[in-house]
Structure formats: structure tokens, C-alpha cells
Amino acid sequence: MIVGRAPGKAVLWGEYAVLTGAPAVVLAVDRQAVCELTPSAAYRFTASGFEAGEAEFPSLPRNPPRDAPAALLAWHVLNTFSGTALNAGVFRLSTDAFYSAGRKLGLGSSAALSVAIEGACARWLGEAPRHERALAAHRRFQGGRGSGIDVAAAFLGGTLRFQDGKAQPLAAALPECRFIWTGTDASTGRHIDRFAAYLNAGDTRALDRLAERSERLCREPSLEALDDYADALRRLDRAAGLGIYTAAHRRAESLAKVHKLAYKPCGAGGGDIGAAFAESPEQFTDFETAATAAGLTVLGLEAASHGIDIRS
């Protein structure tokens, strides 16, 4: 058996702005997607967590298996190994760690699973894993959408500055950070559609402001700069009608202000997770108690210093 593992992600800042060439910062987190690969006489895909289900084919289908999302993701990965004979196998796929009570947390489960599958297949062939293969497969799975920031986090791990498809370790020190789950999973695709409509309308002043604030944060990741960034994100939300700041995010933000913390939604927003920032870890104690009492979930996420891991 070959086992590929890859971590999830949380976008600390730069969401939406990164889609237009501005820098963003992403943190790989310690929730692992897993692909267990065993040689077999047929292709069999079983999945838990990410779109749980199973599918089996005597040979790899020429057309994508639309009725089995996890098999579809694996199919896209397998097709990036062009010109290479990949024998049939059993793919046991798991993203259980990316869910809570059956709901998606928004930590990049499909990107992490793409990386895990690509790494397991590469080891099967005696090759090194390749970021560009995992990225190509995930992008096709998403219909060409996305910046690739989640795939970079899963492949490389750590805290990354990401811009124009390229990632490198963030040089500046980050404030202390804790993550809050709103209790509602978000539809990233719907938000991206709204964002595309905003771009097509032509007035991008709110986005330009957000990009400038993201640039500043990459140079100076302070609480003041995070507050300015959150204000710019709120302005973009209003200008584009994105629905980033849900009632749960507003509740978390209000509690953060009471406890002298900075707060912002992470990623597409409209649910999923947010991040609270402080100068010292002691500042989180009362905030976390208040957040829990308000019906929010404090996630015990830690940074994942390493990306893809493959064992056999």
C-alpha cells in the first residue's frame, strides 16, 4: 500500500485580491487528506468525508465519472500522468478531518486530496510528486477556477506568500492566530460568480483598495494592518454583493473588538471559517470563552510545517 497525505489551508489575507495578481498569505493547517492506494485488477474508488461514496470501473473511463465526485477528482489526477501506464488500483480517499458534524469547514479539502492522490500515484510510478500535476488536476476539477493557493499550501506546507501562481515562505513574523468556524459551510463557486460579475461591471476601486492593504500586510503583518485589511474586505463585500460577512462573522468580529483582537473571514467567506489575531496567546482566553457561548466553534488548528507526505 502507498499512502499519500497532504494538509489543508486557511487563507490569512489576500482573498479575492489574489485572483487579480495581488499577494496573499496562506497557512497550511494540520487537517490531512489521505489517499491509500493498493494495486488491483480494476479501478475502485471509495471516499469518506469529501463527497462520500464509491465507484468501480474495469478500466479507467474515457469520460469523467460525473456521478461520483471523489472518483471524478481522482480521474482528473490520473489523466495528468499523460503517456504513462498507470495500472488499476483501489483508491481509498479520506477528508474526514475537514468536516465537523457532517459539514465542510472550508479548509481546502479537494485541493489537499488532489495533492495526496498525485503523490501516491507518483510514488506508484517511482517518480517524485509534482506540484504542477496536482494543480492542473484540481483546476480542471473546479472548471478552471481558482488561484491555486490551496494546492500550493497542500503541496509545500508552512506559511506562504502566494502571488501570480508562485509561492514562497513568508519572511515576516505573524501575529498570534486562532480560527473560528461559523457553523455554516460556504459555496465558493457562487461567490466567485458574483466576484466575476463585479469585475465585469468595471468599477474595481474597492478591489484595488483591498490589494493595496494585502501588499501592506505582507510587509507589515500587524493588528493595525489587519484591521485596515478587514475594513477593505468589508467594502469589497458591499460593492460586489459577495455576502462575505454573514451574521456569524459579524458576531465573531464584534466579540474580537471587545477583546482587543483583529478579526476577518477567511477565503471566500459567506460561512466557513474566520481568523482572530492577537499580539500574545493570553489574549485569546476570554475571547474563546465568549465565542463558544455565542454559538461559534473555536477550531484547534495548528500550522502544518510540511506539505505532501508519501509512505509505502
XYZ file of C-alpha atoms in Angstrom:
312
model
C 0.000 0.000 0.000
C 1.089 3.553 -0.773
C -0.266 6.343 1.421
C -0.268 9.983 0.349
C -1.168 12.737 2.818
C -1.499 16.498 2.358
C -2.610 19.306 4.695
C -5.478 21.736 4.411
C -5.223 25.510 4.369
C -6.518 28.771 5.785
C -6.131 31.968 3.773
C -4.926 34.574 6.268
C -5.337 37.503 3.877
C -5.448 38.303 0.175
C -8.689 36.517 -0.718
C -10.215 37.856 -3.965
C -7.250 40.223 -4.416
C -5.050 37.220 -5.222
C -7.228 36.466 -8.252
C -6.073 39.734 -9.833
C -2.348 39.400 -9.121
C -2.060 40.806 -5.597
C -0.116 38.835 -2.974
C -1.905 36.673 -0.418
C -0.770 34.695 2.593
C -1.929 31.154 3.288
C -1.260 28.884 6.244
C -1.147 25.094 5.846
C -3.071 23.536 8.742
C -2.933 20.163 10.440
C -6.003 18.582 8.840
C -4.845 15.850 6.470
C -6.380 14.489 3.284
C -5.411 10.870 2.734
C -5.119 8.634 -0.335
C -4.402 4.946 0.266
C -3.508 3.239 -2.995
C -3.333 -0.533 -3.477
C -2.800 -2.360 -6.819
C -5.899 -4.174 -8.052
C -7.477 -5.734 -11.135
C -9.925 -2.817 -11.500
C -10.211 0.834 -10.594
C -12.138 1.220 -7.354
C -12.695 4.493 -5.535
C -14.069 4.761 -2.020
C -14.355 8.050 -0.181
C -15.262 9.352 3.242
C -15.573 12.972 4.199
C -15.281 14.643 0.800
C -18.455 13.686 -1.097
C -18.516 10.227 0.492
C -19.339 7.355 -1.835
C -17.758 4.771 -4.097
C -17.383 3.793 -7.747
C -15.728 0.945 -9.655
C -14.588 0.596 -13.291
C -12.860 -2.318 -15.065
C -10.653 0.254 -16.825
C -10.197 3.978 -16.456
C -13.190 5.643 -18.161
C -12.563 7.795 -21.217
C -15.128 10.288 -19.939
C -15.226 11.786 -16.424
C -17.418 9.901 -13.905
C -19.810 12.739 -13.090
C -21.929 10.856 -10.537
C -19.037 10.181 -8.125
C -17.206 13.425 -7.133
C -14.251 11.779 -5.384
C -13.762 9.398 -8.316
C -14.014 12.426 -10.630
C -11.226 14.195 -8.742
C -9.028 11.079 -8.889
C -9.858 10.696 -12.595
C -8.557 14.203 -13.271
C -5.358 13.442 -11.354
C -4.824 10.149 -13.205
C -5.223 11.919 -16.532
C -2.388 14.327 -15.748
C 0.036 11.383 -15.999
C -0.108 11.597 -19.777
C 1.729 8.915 -21.708
C 2.346 6.874 -18.569
C 0.740 3.482 -17.993
C -0.915 3.536 -14.580
C -2.194 0.128 -13.601
C -5.559 -0.271 -11.929
C -5.813 0.123 -8.199
C -8.040 0.650 -5.186
C -8.086 4.290 -4.079
C -9.294 4.810 -0.511
C -9.782 8.542 -0.117
C -10.473 10.391 3.116
C -11.069 14.015 4.071
C -12.890 13.258 7.316
C -10.672 15.761 9.154
C -12.068 18.593 7.014
C -15.613 18.164 8.331
C -17.421 18.805 11.604
C -20.778 17.165 12.303
C -21.104 16.406 8.597
C -20.426 19.985 7.490
C -17.439 21.193 5.491
C -15.130 23.506 7.414
C -13.688 25.256 4.352
C -10.077 24.156 4.720
C -9.386 23.190 1.106
C -10.333 19.510 1.188
C -10.438 18.938 -2.575
C -7.077 20.657 -3.137
C -5.425 18.648 -0.362
C -6.910 15.440 -1.734
C -5.656 16.275 -5.243
C -2.138 16.605 -3.843
C -2.437 13.384 -1.827
C -3.667 11.405 -4.849
C -0.992 12.831 -7.152
C 1.726 11.988 -4.623
C 0.524 8.408 -4.195
C 0.341 7.884 -7.976
C 3.810 9.384 -8.461
C 5.288 7.011 -5.872
C 3.491 4.112 -7.580
C 5.384 5.003 -10.762
C 8.683 5.596 -8.983
C 8.518 9.346 -9.643
C 8.711 12.417 -7.430
C 5.430 14.259 -6.778
C 4.870 17.285 -9.000
C 3.014 20.381 -7.927
C 2.015 21.267 -11.487
C 0.219 17.929 -11.973
C -1.837 18.340 -8.796
C -2.614 21.950 -9.727
C -3.711 21.037 -13.260
C -5.972 18.249 -11.990
C -7.590 20.399 -9.309
C -8.117 23.291 -11.706
C -9.875 21.011 -14.192
C -11.972 19.585 -11.375
C -13.029 23.147 -10.484
C -13.821 24.092 -14.060
C -10.749 26.288 -14.439
C -11.475 28.434 -11.375
C -9.237 29.406 -8.507
C -5.802 30.881 -7.918
C -4.094 27.635 -6.876
C -3.268 28.968 -3.411
C -4.870 25.962 -1.723
C -2.889 23.476 -3.827
C 0.351 25.318 -3.017
C -0.374 25.112 0.718
C -1.143 21.395 0.493
C 1.980 20.641 -1.528
C 4.504 22.814 0.321
C 3.139 23.315 3.842
C 4.110 26.161 6.156
C 3.138 29.831 5.862
C 3.367 31.010 2.259
C 3.296 34.284 0.388
C 1.445 33.474 -2.828
C 1.296 35.678 -5.932
C 0.754 35.007 -9.635
C 0.862 31.257 -9.096
C 4.167 31.296 -7.213
C 4.629 30.528 -3.520
C 7.484 31.190 -1.141
C 7.808 31.111 2.657
C 6.585 34.302 4.313
C 9.570 36.159 5.726
C 7.695 38.346 8.229
C 6.544 37.075 11.633
C 2.787 36.625 12.038
C 0.643 37.768 14.963
C -0.867 35.001 17.087
C -3.900 33.475 15.376
C -6.979 31.391 16.259
C -9.663 30.104 13.925
C -13.425 30.242 14.368
C -15.926 28.126 12.469
C -19.232 29.855 11.806
C -21.215 26.608 11.723
C -22.173 27.110 8.074
C -20.323 25.846 5.023
C -19.916 28.283 2.137
C -20.368 27.876 -1.611
C -17.099 29.135 -3.064
C -18.357 28.782 -6.636
C -21.309 31.091 -6.032
C -19.032 33.739 -4.502
C -16.612 33.529 -7.420
C -19.517 34.019 -9.856
C -20.549 37.191 -8.004
C -16.957 38.386 -7.988
C -16.707 37.847 -11.763
C -19.854 39.923 -12.238
C -18.320 42.686 -10.111
C -15.156 42.679 -12.244
C -17.209 42.827 -15.437
C -19.013 45.929 -14.168
C -15.701 47.811 -14.399
C -15.519 49.776 -11.133
C -12.766 47.993 -9.164
C -11.888 50.709 -6.636
C -12.859 48.518 -3.688
C -10.743 45.660 -5.029
C -7.800 47.977 -5.664
C -8.005 49.115 -2.051
C -8.046 45.501 -0.863
C -4.997 44.654 -2.994
C -3.074 47.601 -1.553
C -3.924 46.511 2.002
C -2.797 42.964 1.216
C 0.538 44.275 -0.068
C 0.978 46.227 3.161
C 0.189 43.188 5.291
C 2.851 41.142 3.525
C 5.390 43.793 4.534
C 3.940 44.573 7.976
C 1.622 41.886 9.427
C 0.386 43.941 12.394
C -3.015 44.114 14.113
C -3.491 47.637 12.769
C -2.793 46.473 9.220
C -5.174 43.541 9.691
C -7.932 45.894 10.866
C -7.365 48.047 7.770
C -7.477 44.951 5.576
C -10.727 43.769 7.188
C -12.262 47.202 6.539
C -11.232 46.968 2.870
C -12.682 43.445 2.658
C -15.968 44.733 4.070
C -16.038 47.499 1.468
C -15.481 44.989 -1.322
C -18.242 42.844 0.140
C -20.681 45.744 -0.093
C -19.526 46.884 -3.531
C -19.701 43.428 -5.112
C -22.596 41.943 -3.115
C -20.469 38.917 -2.240
C -22.129 38.054 1.062
C -18.797 37.550 2.850
C -19.852 38.962 6.209
C -22.615 36.689 7.455
C -24.302 37.222 10.819
C -21.909 34.702 12.382
C -18.852 36.524 11.036
C -20.232 39.847 12.294
C -20.830 38.282 15.704
C -17.271 36.957 15.855
C -15.896 40.314 14.741
C -17.843 42.162 17.451
C -16.510 39.804 20.119
C -12.976 40.228 18.794
C -13.239 44.005 19.092
C -14.417 43.722 22.701
C -11.301 41.691 23.498
C -8.926 43.947 21.529
C -8.330 41.426 18.716
C -8.369 41.779 14.942
C -10.798 39.529 13.041
C -11.608 38.691 9.431
C -13.373 35.962 7.448
C -11.017 33.585 5.615
C -11.281 32.684 1.964
C -14.483 33.262 0.013
C -16.491 33.995 3.160
C -20.243 33.641 3.461
C -19.644 30.930 6.080
C -16.740 28.578 6.711
C -14.022 29.974 8.997
C -12.656 33.279 10.245
C -9.403 34.205 11.942
C -8.820 36.208 15.102
C -5.387 37.772 15.621
C -3.636 38.947 18.782
C -0.226 40.091 19.940
C 0.018 37.336 22.569
C -1.745 33.973 23.068
C -3.032 35.012 26.509
C -5.392 37.489 24.819
C -7.455 34.649 23.331
C -8.683 33.084 26.584
C -11.696 35.304 27.255
C -12.466 35.693 23.543
C -12.651 31.933 23.027
C -14.991 31.569 26.010
C -17.243 34.320 24.674
C -17.187 32.901 21.140
C -18.230 29.472 22.377
C -21.049 30.989 24.429
C -22.215 32.825 21.287
C -22.581 29.551 19.383
C -19.326 29.738 17.445
C -16.784 26.913 17.328
C -13.145 27.519 18.167
C -11.108 25.207 15.950
C -7.954 23.696 17.402
C -5.956 24.206 14.226
C -2.173 24.195 14.242
C 0.229 25.083 11.468
C 1.407 22.206 9.286
C 5.095 22.807 8.720
C 5.316 20.160 5.981
C 3.241 19.622 2.866
C 2.828 16.387 0.947
C 3.952 13.192 2.697
C 4.146 9.837 0.900
C 4.862 6.481 2.529
C 4.890 2.912 1.294
